[in-house]
PDB file of C-alpha atoms in Angstrom:
ATOM      1  CA  UNK A   1      10.251   7.839  -1.060  1.00  0.00           C
ATOM      2  CA  UNK A   2      11.194   5.111   2.076  1.00  0.00           C
ATOM      3  CA  UNK A   3      14.951   4.178   2.270  1.00  0.00           C
ATOM      4  CA  UNK A   4      15.880   0.578   2.255  1.00  0.00           C
ATOM      5  CA  UNK A   5      15.897   0.172   6.118  1.00  0.00           C
ATOM      6  CA  UNK A   6      11.990   1.318   5.429  1.00  0.00           C
ATOM      7  CA  UNK A   7      11.207  -1.557   2.729  1.00  0.00           C
ATOM      8  CA  UNK A   8      10.252  -5.330   3.681  1.00  0.00           C
ATOM      9  CA  UNK A   9      11.259  -6.900   0.683  1.00  0.00           C
ATOM     10  CA  UNK A  10       9.876 -10.495   0.324  1.00  0.00           C
ATOM     11  CA  UNK A  11      11.258 -13.223  -1.081  1.00  0.00           C
ATOM     12  CA  UNK A  12       9.354 -15.913  -2.445  1.00  0.00           C
ATOM     13  CA  UNK A  13      11.823 -18.991  -2.002  1.00  0.00           C
ATOM     14  CA  UNK A  14      12.292 -17.531   1.802  1.00  0.00           C
ATOM     15  CA  UNK A  15       9.352 -15.518   3.011  1.00  0.00           C
ATOM     16  CA  UNK A  16       7.155 -18.582   1.935  1.00  0.00           C
ATOM     17  CA  UNK A  17       5.073 -18.899   4.947  1.00  0.00           C
ATOM     18  CA  UNK A  18       4.952 -14.551   5.162  1.00  0.00           C
ATOM     19  CA  UNK A  19       3.578 -14.480   1.807  1.00  0.00           C
ATOM     20  CA  UNK A  20       0.626 -16.867   2.797  1.00  0.00           C
ATOM     21  CA  UNK A  21      -0.238 -14.998   5.856  1.00  0.00           C
ATOM     22  CA  UNK A  22      -0.175 -11.531   3.905  1.00  0.00           C
ATOM     23  CA  UNK A  23      -2.400 -12.768   1.439  1.00  0.00           C
ATOM     24  CA  UNK A  24      -5.343 -13.011   3.973  1.00  0.00           C
ATOM     25  CA  UNK A  25      -7.306  -9.253   2.440  1.00  0.00           C
ATOM     26  CA  UNK A  26      -7.788  -8.505   6.529  1.00  0.00           C
ATOM     27  CA  UNK A  27      -4.492  -8.651   7.020  1.00  0.00           C
ATOM     28  CA  UNK A  28      -3.432  -6.372   4.180  1.00  0.00           C
ATOM     29  CA  UNK A  29      -6.000  -3.855   5.094  1.00  0.00           C
ATOM     30  CA  UNK A  30      -4.990  -3.768   9.218  1.00  0.00           C
ATOM     31  CA  UNK A  31      -1.416  -3.868   7.618  1.00  0.00           C
ATOM     32  CA  UNK A  32      -2.288  -0.837   5.299  1.00  0.00           C
ATOM     33  CA  UNK A  33      -4.290   1.023   8.265  1.00  0.00           C
ATOM     34  CA  UNK A  34      -0.898   0.798  10.534  1.00  0.00           C
ATOM     35  CA  UNK A  35       1.347   2.453   7.979  1.00  0.00           C
ATOM     36  CA  UNK A  36      -0.962   5.248   6.917  1.00  0.00           C
ATOM     37  CA  UNK A  37      -2.178   5.935  10.194  1.00  0.00           C
ATOM     38  CA  UNK A  38       0.361   5.117  12.643  1.00  0.00           C
ATOM     39  CA  UNK A  39      -0.047   2.946  16.167  1.00  0.00           C
ATOM     40  CA  UNK A  40      -3.583   1.355  17.207  1.00  0.00           C
ATOM     41  CA  UNK A  41      -5.248  -0.960  19.166  1.00  0.00           C
ATOM     42  CA  UNK A  42      -6.836  -4.537  17.540  1.00  0.00           C
ATOM     43  CA  UNK A  43     -10.186  -2.497  19.355  1.00  0.00           C
ATOM     44  CA  UNK A  44      -9.511   0.640  17.150  1.00  0.00           C
ATOM     45  CA  UNK A  45      -8.894  -1.148  13.937  1.00  0.00           C
ATOM     46  CA  UNK A  46     -11.986  -3.516  14.995  1.00  0.00           C
ATOM     47  CA  UNK A  47     -14.199  -0.153  14.502  1.00  0.00           C
ATOM     48  CA  UNK A  48     -12.534   1.335  11.367  1.00  0.00           C
ATOM     49  CA  UNK A  49     -12.845  -2.215   9.472  1.00  0.00           C
ATOM     50  CA  UNK A  50     -16.309  -3.427  10.884  1.00  0.00           C
ATOM     51  CA  UNK A  51     -14.385  -6.487  12.164  1.00  0.00           C
ATOM     52  CA  UNK A  52     -14.450  -7.852  15.828  1.00  0.00           C
ATOM     53  CA  UNK A  53     -11.986  -6.711  18.405  1.00  0.00           C
ATOM     54  CA  UNK A  54     -11.178 -10.731  18.536  1.00  0.00           C
ATOM     55  CA  UNK A  55     -10.536 -11.029  14.757  1.00  0.00           C
ATOM     56  CA  UNK A  56      -8.590  -7.977  14.411  1.00  0.00           C
ATOM     57  CA  UNK A  57      -6.474  -9.152  17.448  1.00  0.00           C
ATOM     58  CA  UNK A  58      -5.987 -12.475  16.078  1.00  0.00           C
ATOM     59  CA  UNK A  59      -4.819 -11.215  12.776  1.00  0.00           C
ATOM     60  CA  UNK A  60      -2.478  -8.579  14.239  1.00  0.00           C
ATOM     61  CA  UNK A  61      -0.692 -11.231  16.089  1.00  0.00           C
ATOM     62  CA  UNK A  62      -0.120 -13.486  13.192  1.00  0.00           C
ATOM     63  CA  UNK A  63       1.137 -10.072  11.245  1.00  0.00           C
ATOM     64  CA  UNK A  64       3.191  -9.804  13.933  1.00  0.00           C
ATOM     65  CA  UNK A  65       4.932 -13.239  14.046  1.00  0.00           C
ATOM     66  CA  UNK A  66       6.279 -12.651  10.308  1.00  0.00           C
ATOM     67  CA  UNK A  67       7.742  -9.969  11.366  1.00  0.00           C
ATOM     68  CA  UNK A  68       5.403  -6.865   9.533  1.00  0.00           C
ATOM     69  CA  UNK A  69       4.279  -5.187  13.128  1.00  0.00           C
ATOM     70  CA  UNK A  70       4.864  -5.058  16.319  1.00  0.00           C
ATOM     71  CA  UNK A  71       4.033  -3.922  20.171  1.00  0.00           C
ATOM     72  CA  UNK A  72       4.176  -0.019  20.106  1.00  0.00           C
ATOM     73  CA  UNK A  73       4.377   0.605  23.551  1.00  0.00           C
ATOM     74  CA  UNK A  74       3.020  -1.265  26.938  1.00  0.00           C
ATOM     75  CA  UNK A  75       0.616   0.780  28.917  1.00  0.00           C
ATOM     76  CA  UNK A  76       0.192  -0.737  32.134  1.00  0.00           C
ATOM     77  CA  UNK A  77      -2.470  -3.236  31.762  1.00  0.00           C
ATOM     78  CA  UNK A  78      -4.153  -1.322  29.000  1.00  0.00           C
ATOM     79  CA  UNK A  79      -4.679  -2.793  25.612  1.00  0.00           C
ATOM     80  CA  UNK A  80      -1.404  -3.010  23.454  1.00  0.00           C
ATOM     81  CA  UNK A  81      -0.665  -1.022  20.707  1.00  0.00           C
ATOM     82  CA  UNK A  82       0.441  -2.162  17.859  1.00  0.00           C
ATOM     83  CA  UNK A  83       3.378  -0.360  14.968  1.00  0.00           C
ATOM     84  CA  UNK A  84       3.789  -1.100  11.359  1.00  0.00           C
ATOM     85  CA  UNK A  85       7.789  -1.967  10.841  1.00  0.00           C
ATOM     86  CA  UNK A  86       8.380  -1.005   7.718  1.00  0.00           C
ATOM     87  CA  UNK A  87       6.480   1.846   5.586  1.00  0.00           C
ATOM     88  CA  UNK A  88       5.977  -0.659   2.106  1.00  0.00           C
ATOM     89  CA  UNK A  89       6.313  -4.156   1.176  1.00  0.00           C
ATOM     90  CA  UNK A  90       8.131  -4.640  -2.113  1.00  0.00           C
ATOM     91  CA  UNK A  91       9.155  -7.487  -4.208  1.00  0.00           C
ATOM     92  CA  UNK A  92      10.494  -8.370  -7.763  1.00  0.00           C
ATOM     93  CA  UNK A  93       7.901  -9.115 -10.428  1.00  0.00           C
ATOM     94  CA  UNK A  94       9.652 -11.599 -11.672  1.00  0.00           C
ATOM     95  CA  UNK A  95      11.063 -13.811  -8.879  1.00  0.00           C
ATOM     96  CA  UNK A  96       7.110 -13.815  -7.231  1.00  0.00           C
ATOM     97  CA  UNK A  97       5.995 -15.288 -10.972  1.00  0.00           C
ATOM     98  CA  UNK A  98       7.838 -18.029 -10.122  1.00  0.00           C
ATOM     99  CA  UNK A  99       6.207 -19.305  -7.093  1.00  0.00           C
ATOM    100  CA  UNK A 100       2.258 -19.834  -6.781  1.00  0.00           C
ATOM    101  CA  UNK A 101       2.308 -18.432  -3.354  1.00  0.00           C
ATOM    102  CA  UNK A 102       3.798 -15.278  -5.010  1.00  0.00           C
ATOM    103  CA  UNK A 103       1.437 -15.269  -7.499  1.00  0.00           C
ATOM    104  CA  UNK A 104      -1.322 -15.430  -5.220  1.00  0.00           C
ATOM    105  CA  UNK A 105       0.341 -12.972  -3.093  1.00  0.00           C
ATOM    106  CA  UNK A 106       1.003 -10.070  -5.516  1.00  0.00           C
ATOM    107  CA  UNK A 107      -2.712 -10.980  -7.284  1.00  0.00           C
ATOM    108  CA  UNK A 108      -4.417 -10.302  -4.030  1.00  0.00           C
ATOM    109  CA  UNK A 109      -1.710  -7.121  -3.035  1.00  0.00           C
ATOM    110  CA  UNK A 110      -3.016  -5.155  -6.611  1.00  0.00           C
ATOM    111  CA  UNK A 111      -6.478  -6.031  -5.811  1.00  0.00           C
ATOM    112  CA  UNK A 112      -6.335  -4.294  -2.218  1.00  0.00           C
ATOM    113  CA  UNK A 113      -4.748  -1.418  -3.876  1.00  0.00           C
ATOM    114  CA  UNK A 114      -7.319  -0.810  -6.381  1.00  0.00           C
ATOM    115  CA  UNK A 115      -9.771  -0.913  -2.987  1.00  0.00           C
ATOM    116  CA  UNK A 116      -7.536   1.422  -1.077  1.00  0.00           C
ATOM    117  CA  UNK A 117      -7.863   4.005  -4.211  1.00  0.00           C
ATOM    118  CA  UNK A 118     -11.778   3.684  -3.776  1.00  0.00           C
ATOM    119  CA  UNK A 119     -11.602   4.391  -0.121  1.00  0.00           C
ATOM    120  CA  UNK A 120      -9.137   7.199  -0.456  1.00  0.00           C
ATOM    121  CA  UNK A 121     -11.343   8.795  -3.036  1.00  0.00           C
ATOM    122  CA  UNK A 122     -14.083   8.869  -0.878  1.00  0.00           C
ATOM    123  CA  UNK A 123     -12.164  10.157   2.206  1.00  0.00           C
ATOM    124  CA  UNK A 124     -10.384  13.244   0.021  1.00  0.00           C
ATOM    125  CA  UNK A 125     -13.948  14.146  -1.494  1.00  0.00           C
ATOM    126  CA  UNK A 126     -15.304  14.007   2.277  1.00  0.00           C
ATOM    127  CA  UNK A 127     -12.260  15.683   3.582  1.00  0.00           C
ATOM    128  CA  UNK A 128     -12.612  18.429   1.310  1.00  0.00           C
ATOM    129  CA  UNK A 129     -16.588  18.551   1.911  1.00  0.00           C
ATOM    130  CA  UNK A 130     -16.063  18.617   5.689  1.00  0.00           C
ATOM    131  CA  UNK A 131     -12.974  21.120   5.378  1.00  0.00           C
ATOM    132  CA  UNK A 132     -10.769  19.287   7.258  1.00  0.00           C
ATOM    133  CA  UNK A 133      -8.232  19.932   4.023  1.00  0.00           C
ATOM    134  CA  UNK A 134      -7.726  23.393   2.575  1.00  0.00           C
ATOM    135  CA  UNK A 135      -9.194  24.788  -1.116  1.00  0.00           C
ATOM    136  CA  UNK A 136      -5.351  24.938  -1.984  1.00  0.00           C
ATOM    137  CA  UNK A 137      -5.344  20.755  -2.103  1.00  0.00           C
ATOM    138  CA  UNK A 138      -8.179  20.852  -5.003  1.00  0.00           C
ATOM    139  CA  UNK A 139      -6.238  22.408  -7.728  1.00  0.00           C
ATOM    140  CA  UNK A 140      -3.348  19.350  -7.305  1.00  0.00           C
ATOM    141  CA  UNK A 141      -5.160  16.413  -6.924  1.00  0.00           C
ATOM    142  CA  UNK A 142      -6.626  14.110  -9.164  1.00  0.00           C
ATOM    143  CA  UNK A 143      -6.141  10.930 -11.136  1.00  0.00           C
ATOM    144  CA  UNK A 144      -4.887  10.405 -14.480  1.00  0.00           C
ATOM    145  CA  UNK A 145      -5.414   7.280 -16.884  1.00  0.00           C
ATOM    146  CA  UNK A 146      -2.817   8.133 -19.743  1.00  0.00           C
ATOM    147  CA  UNK A 147      -2.234   4.966 -22.083  1.00  0.00           C
ATOM    148  CA  UNK A 148       1.592   5.813 -23.345  1.00  0.00           C
ATOM    149  CA  UNK A 149       3.318   3.377 -25.791  1.00  0.00           C
ATOM    150  CA  UNK A 150       6.685   2.377 -24.133  1.00  0.00           C
ATOM    151  CA  UNK A 151       9.133  -0.184 -24.083  1.00  0.00           C
ATOM    152  CA  UNK A 152      10.221  -2.640 -21.153  1.00  0.00           C
ATOM    153  CA  UNK A 153      13.289  -0.434 -21.021  1.00  0.00           C
ATOM    154  CA  UNK A 154      11.100   2.555 -21.182  1.00  0.00           C
ATOM    155  CA  UNK A 155       8.738   1.612 -18.234  1.00  0.00           C
ATOM    156  CA  UNK A 156      12.052   0.623 -16.445  1.00  0.00           C
ATOM    157  CA  UNK A 157      13.388   4.381 -16.579  1.00  0.00           C
ATOM    158  CA  UNK A 158       9.764   5.947 -15.926  1.00  0.00           C
ATOM    159  CA  UNK A 159       9.526   3.865 -12.535  1.00  0.00           C
ATOM    160  CA  UNK A 160      13.245   4.823 -11.754  1.00  0.00           C
ATOM    161  CA  UNK A 161      12.237   8.510 -12.187  1.00  0.00           C
ATOM    162  CA  UNK A 162       9.318   8.871 -10.128  1.00  0.00           C
ATOM    163  CA  UNK A 163      11.031   7.229  -7.261  1.00  0.00           C
ATOM    164  CA  UNK A 164      13.924   9.593  -7.457  1.00  0.00           C
ATOM    165  CA  UNK A 165      11.575  12.540  -8.246  1.00  0.00           C
ATOM    166  CA  UNK A 166       9.803  11.394  -5.125  1.00  0.00           C
ATOM    167  CA  UNK A 167      12.487  11.128  -3.264  1.00  0.00           C
ATOM    168  CA  UNK A 168      13.692  14.428  -3.518  1.00  0.00           C
ATOM    169  CA  UNK A 169       9.993  16.513  -3.278  1.00  0.00           C
ATOM    170  CA  UNK A 170       9.590  14.177   0.139  1.00  0.00           C
ATOM    171  CA  UNK A 171      12.948  15.646   1.754  1.00  0.00           C
ATOM    172  CA  UNK A 172      12.128  19.330   0.420  1.00  0.00           C
ATOM    173  CA  UNK A 173       8.790  18.827   1.894  1.00  0.00           C
ATOM    174  CA  UNK A 174       9.821  17.181   5.210  1.00  0.00           C
ATOM    175  CA  UNK A 175       9.918  20.204   7.714  1.00  0.00           C
ATOM    176  CA  UNK A 176       6.963  22.077   5.677  1.00  0.00           C
ATOM    177  CA  UNK A 177       3.946  22.093   8.356  1.00  0.00           C
ATOM    178  CA  UNK A 178       1.609  22.629   5.149  1.00  0.00           C
ATOM    179  CA  UNK A 179       2.465  18.813   3.813  1.00  0.00           C
ATOM    180  CA  UNK A 180       0.014  16.132   4.388  1.00  0.00           C
ATOM    181  CA  UNK A 181       0.251  12.139   3.241  1.00  0.00           C
ATOM    182  CA  UNK A 182      -0.534  11.987  -0.024  1.00  0.00           C
ATOM    183  CA  UNK A 183      -2.491   8.899  -1.474  1.00  0.00           C
ATOM    184  CA  UNK A 184      -0.242   8.342  -4.634  1.00  0.00           C
ATOM    185  CA  UNK A 185      -1.028   5.337  -7.055  1.00  0.00           C
ATOM    186  CA  UNK A 186       1.074   4.484  -9.657  1.00  0.00           C
ATOM    187  CA  UNK A 187       0.292   2.000 -12.342  1.00  0.00           C
ATOM    188  CA  UNK A 188       2.368   0.348 -15.607  1.00  0.00           C
ATOM    189  CA  UNK A 189       0.265  -2.337 -16.763  1.00  0.00           C
ATOM    190  CA  UNK A 190       1.435  -3.383 -20.752  1.00  0.00           C
ATOM    191  CA  UNK A 191      -1.667  -4.360 -22.669  1.00  0.00           C
ATOM    192  CA  UNK A 192      -1.339  -7.138 -25.685  1.00  0.00           C
ATOM    193  CA  UNK A 193      -2.960  -5.633 -29.023  1.00  0.00           C
ATOM    194  CA  UNK A 194      -6.490  -7.500 -29.116  1.00  0.00           C
ATOM    195  CA  UNK A 195      -6.295 -10.515 -31.616  1.00  0.00           C
ATOM    196  CA  UNK A 196      -7.594 -10.313 -35.219  1.00  0.00           C
ATOM    197  CA  UNK A 197     -11.174 -11.448 -35.939  1.00  0.00           C
ATOM    198  CA  UNK A 198     -11.406 -14.185 -38.765  1.00  0.00           C
ATOM    199  CA  UNK A 199     -12.157 -11.490 -41.633  1.00  0.00           C
ATOM    200  CA  UNK A 200      -9.493  -9.591 -40.478  1.00  0.00           C
ATOM    201  CA  UNK A 201      -7.030 -12.782 -40.616  1.00  0.00           C
ATOM    202  CA  UNK A 202      -8.214 -13.705 -44.050  1.00  0.00           C
ATOM    203  CA  UNK A 203      -6.736 -12.023 -47.550  1.00  0.00           C
TER     204      UNK A 203
END
Protein backbone atom coordinates (compact mmCIF):
# COMPACT_ATOMS: atom_id res chain seq x y z
CA UNK A 1 0.00 0.00 0.00
CA UNK A 2 1.21 3.57 -0.64
CA UNK A 3 2.71 5.33 2.36
CA UNK A 4 1.13 8.50 3.73
CA UNK A 5 3.47 10.74 1.72
CA UNK A 6 2.22 9.08 -1.47
CA UNK A 7 -1.45 9.81 -0.69
CA UNK A 8 -3.45 12.91 -1.49
CA UNK A 9 -5.96 13.27 1.35
CA UNK A 10 -8.90 15.45 0.35
CA UNK A 11 -10.63 17.72 2.86
CA UNK A 12 -14.06 18.98 1.74
CA UNK A 13 -13.60 22.29 3.58
CA UNK A 14 -10.02 23.01 2.57
CA UNK A 15 -10.10 21.51 -0.94
CA UNK A 16 -13.43 22.77 -2.29
CA UNK A 17 -11.98 24.07 -5.57
CA UNK A 18 -9.84 20.96 -6.05
CA UNK A 19 -12.88 18.74 -5.48
CA UNK A 20 -14.90 20.61 -8.09
CA UNK A 21 -11.99 20.36 -10.52
CA UNK A 22 -11.66 16.64 -9.96
CA UNK A 23 -15.34 15.83 -10.51
CA UNK A 24 -14.78 16.14 -14.26
CA UNK A 25 -14.75 12.52 -15.57
CA UNK A 26 -11.91 13.11 -18.05
CA UNK A 27 -9.69 14.56 -15.32
CA UNK A 28 -10.30 11.51 -13.15
CA UNK A 29 -9.44 9.30 -16.14
CA UNK A 30 -6.26 11.24 -16.96
CA UNK A 31 -5.07 11.12 -13.35
CA UNK A 32 -5.75 7.39 -13.24
CA UNK A 33 -3.76 6.78 -16.43
CA UNK A 34 -0.78 8.73 -15.12
CA UNK A 35 -0.86 6.75 -11.89
CA UNK A 36 -1.24 3.41 -13.62
CA UNK A 37 1.06 3.77 -16.64
CA UNK A 38 3.49 6.49 -15.58
CA UNK A 39 4.42 9.86 -17.13
CA UNK A 40 2.87 10.81 -20.46
CA UNK A 41 2.29 13.76 -22.77
CA UNK A 42 -1.06 15.32 -23.61
CA UNK A 43 -0.85 13.78 -27.09
CA UNK A 44 -0.21 10.29 -25.72
CA UNK A 45 -3.13 10.63 -23.33
CA UNK A 46 -5.34 11.97 -26.11
CA UNK A 47 -4.66 8.81 -28.11
CA UNK A 48 -5.53 6.60 -25.13
CA UNK A 49 -8.74 8.45 -24.25
CA UNK A 50 -10.00 9.33 -27.73
CA UNK A 51 -9.95 13.03 -26.88
CA UNK A 52 -8.16 15.85 -28.70
CA UNK A 53 -4.69 16.82 -27.49
CA UNK A 54 -6.00 20.36 -26.91
CA UNK A 55 -8.62 18.95 -24.52
CA UNK A 56 -6.23 16.69 -22.61
CA UNK A 57 -3.66 19.51 -22.40
CA UNK A 58 -6.24 21.84 -20.85
CA UNK A 59 -7.44 19.29 -18.30
CA UNK A 60 -3.87 18.32 -17.40
CA UNK A 61 -3.12 21.97 -16.60
CA UNK A 62 -6.16 22.05 -14.31
CA UNK A 63 -4.92 18.93 -12.50
CA UNK A 64 -1.51 20.58 -12.12
CA UNK A 65 -3.07 23.78 -10.78
CA UNK A 66 -4.63 21.87 -7.89
CA UNK A 67 -1.56 19.79 -7.09
CA UNK A 68 -2.52 16.39 -8.48
CA UNK A 69 0.17 16.23 -11.18
CA UNK A 70 3.38 18.05 -12.18
CA UNK A 71 5.74 18.23 -15.11
CA UNK A 72 7.89 15.12 -15.29
CA UNK A 73 10.77 16.53 -17.31
CA UNK A 74 11.78 19.07 -19.92
CA UNK A 75 12.83 17.92 -23.38
CA UNK A 76 14.19 21.02 -25.13
CA UNK A 77 11.22 22.10 -27.17
CA UNK A 78 9.43 18.77 -27.15
CA UNK A 79 5.96 18.36 -25.68
CA UNK A 80 5.93 18.38 -21.89
CA UNK A 81 5.37 15.18 -19.99
CA UNK A 82 3.23 14.95 -16.88
CA UNK A 83 3.48 12.71 -13.82
CA UNK A 84 1.12 11.99 -10.93
CA UNK A 85 2.26 13.39 -7.60
CA UNK A 86 0.48 10.75 -5.50
CA UNK A 87 -0.26 7.05 -5.87
CA UNK A 88 -3.78 7.31 -4.46
CA UNK A 89 -6.42 9.84 -3.46
CA UNK A 90 -8.12 9.21 -0.11
CA UNK A 91 -10.69 10.91 2.08
CA UNK A 92 -13.00 10.50 5.04
CA UNK A 93 -16.43 9.35 3.82
CA UNK A 94 -18.12 11.02 6.78
CA UNK A 95 -16.37 14.33 6.11
CA UNK A 96 -17.24 14.18 2.42
CA UNK A 97 -20.92 13.68 3.25
CA UNK A 98 -20.95 17.11 4.91
CA UNK A 99 -20.67 19.07 1.65
CA UNK A 100 -22.30 19.00 -1.77
CA UNK A 101 -18.90 19.15 -3.48
CA UNK A 102 -17.67 16.22 -1.38
CA UNK A 103 -20.70 14.10 -2.16
CA UNK A 104 -20.46 14.91 -5.87
CA UNK A 105 -16.80 13.95 -5.99
CA UNK A 106 -17.23 10.66 -4.12
CA UNK A 107 -20.15 9.63 -6.32
CA UNK A 108 -18.24 10.47 -9.49
CA UNK A 109 -15.06 8.76 -8.28
CA UNK A 110 -16.85 5.54 -7.36
CA UNK A 111 -18.59 5.32 -10.71
CA UNK A 112 -15.32 6.02 -12.48
CA UNK A 113 -13.76 3.16 -10.50
CA UNK A 114 -16.46 0.81 -11.80
CA UNK A 115 -15.68 1.93 -15.36
CA UNK A 116 -12.00 1.29 -14.61
CA UNK A 117 -12.86 -2.23 -13.47
CA UNK A 118 -14.61 -2.98 -16.78
CA UNK A 119 -11.69 -1.54 -18.77
CA UNK A 120 -9.20 -3.50 -16.66
CA UNK A 121 -11.11 -6.75 -17.25
CA UNK A 122 -11.05 -6.12 -21.00
CA UNK A 123 -7.32 -5.38 -20.87
CA UNK A 124 -6.58 -8.48 -18.75
CA UNK A 125 -8.47 -10.80 -21.10
CA UNK A 126 -6.66 -9.32 -24.10
CA UNK A 127 -3.24 -9.56 -22.40
CA UNK A 128 -3.82 -13.24 -21.57
CA UNK A 129 -5.12 -14.04 -25.07
CA UNK A 130 -2.22 -12.24 -26.77
CA UNK A 131 0.43 -13.77 -24.50
CA UNK A 132 1.51 -10.52 -22.84
CA UNK A 133 0.82 -12.16 -19.48
CA UNK A 134 2.09 -15.65 -18.69
CA UNK A 135 -0.36 -18.45 -17.92
CA UNK A 136 0.70 -18.45 -14.26
CA UNK A 137 -1.57 -15.40 -13.81
CA UNK A 138 -4.73 -17.25 -14.93
CA UNK A 139 -5.46 -19.18 -11.73
CA UNK A 140 -5.00 -16.38 -9.12
CA UNK A 141 -6.88 -13.76 -11.18
CA UNK A 142 -10.59 -13.17 -10.69
CA UNK A 143 -13.48 -11.14 -9.32
CA UNK A 144 -15.50 -11.98 -6.22
CA UNK A 145 -18.90 -10.67 -5.10
CA UNK A 146 -19.31 -12.05 -1.60
CA UNK A 147 -22.10 -10.71 0.64
CA UNK A 148 -21.14 -11.34 4.30
CA UNK A 149 -23.20 -10.02 7.23
CA UNK A 150 -21.00 -7.63 9.24
CA UNK A 151 -21.32 -4.87 11.80
CA UNK A 152 -19.86 -1.41 11.08
CA UNK A 153 -16.98 -2.27 13.42
CA UNK A 154 -16.23 -5.51 11.58
CA UNK A 155 -16.31 -3.80 8.19
CA UNK A 156 -13.86 -1.18 9.50
CA UNK A 157 -11.62 -3.97 10.81
CA UNK A 158 -11.79 -5.76 7.46
CA UNK A 159 -10.48 -2.67 5.65
CA UNK A 160 -7.59 -2.47 8.14
CA UNK A 161 -6.72 -6.15 7.63
CA UNK A 162 -6.72 -5.71 3.85
CA UNK A 163 -4.45 -2.66 4.14
CA UNK A 164 -1.97 -4.45 6.41
CA UNK A 165 -1.87 -7.61 4.31
CA UNK A 166 -1.46 -5.71 1.06
CA UNK A 167 1.37 -3.63 2.55
CA UNK A 168 3.17 -6.81 3.65
CA UNK A 169 2.78 -8.54 0.29
CA UNK A 170 3.78 -5.45 -1.69
CA UNK A 171 6.96 -5.09 0.36
CA UNK A 172 7.75 -8.80 -0.06
CA UNK A 173 7.36 -8.68 -3.85
CA UNK A 174 9.07 -5.32 -4.40
CA UNK A 175 12.25 -6.81 -5.90
CA UNK A 176 10.70 -9.84 -7.62
CA UNK A 177 11.00 -9.46 -11.44
CA UNK A 178 7.81 -11.50 -11.91
CA UNK A 179 5.70 -8.91 -10.05
CA UNK A 180 3.18 -6.93 -12.09
CA UNK A 181 0.77 -4.13 -11.32
CA UNK A 182 -2.48 -5.77 -10.16
CA UNK A 183 -5.76 -3.89 -10.46
CA UNK A 184 -7.31 -4.67 -7.08
CA UNK A 185 -10.85 -3.49 -6.36
CA UNK A 186 -12.46 -3.71 -2.93
CA UNK A 187 -15.94 -2.56 -2.01
CA UNK A 188 -17.94 -2.57 1.20
CA UNK A 189 -21.43 -1.23 0.56
CA UNK A 190 -24.02 -2.16 3.21
CA UNK A 191 -27.53 -2.77 1.92
CA UNK A 192 -30.62 -2.09 4.02
CA UNK A 193 -33.29 -4.76 4.29
CA UNK A 194 -36.14 -4.30 1.79
CA UNK A 195 -39.30 -2.66 3.03
CA UNK A 196 -42.02 -5.21 3.84
CA UNK A 197 -44.95 -5.33 1.44
CA UNK A 198 -48.34 -4.18 2.79
CA UNK A 199 -49.42 -7.81 3.16
CA UNK A 200 -46.30 -8.66 5.16
CA UNK A 201 -46.83 -5.66 7.43
CA UNK A 202 -50.30 -6.76 8.58
CA UNK A 203 -51.04 -9.30 11.29
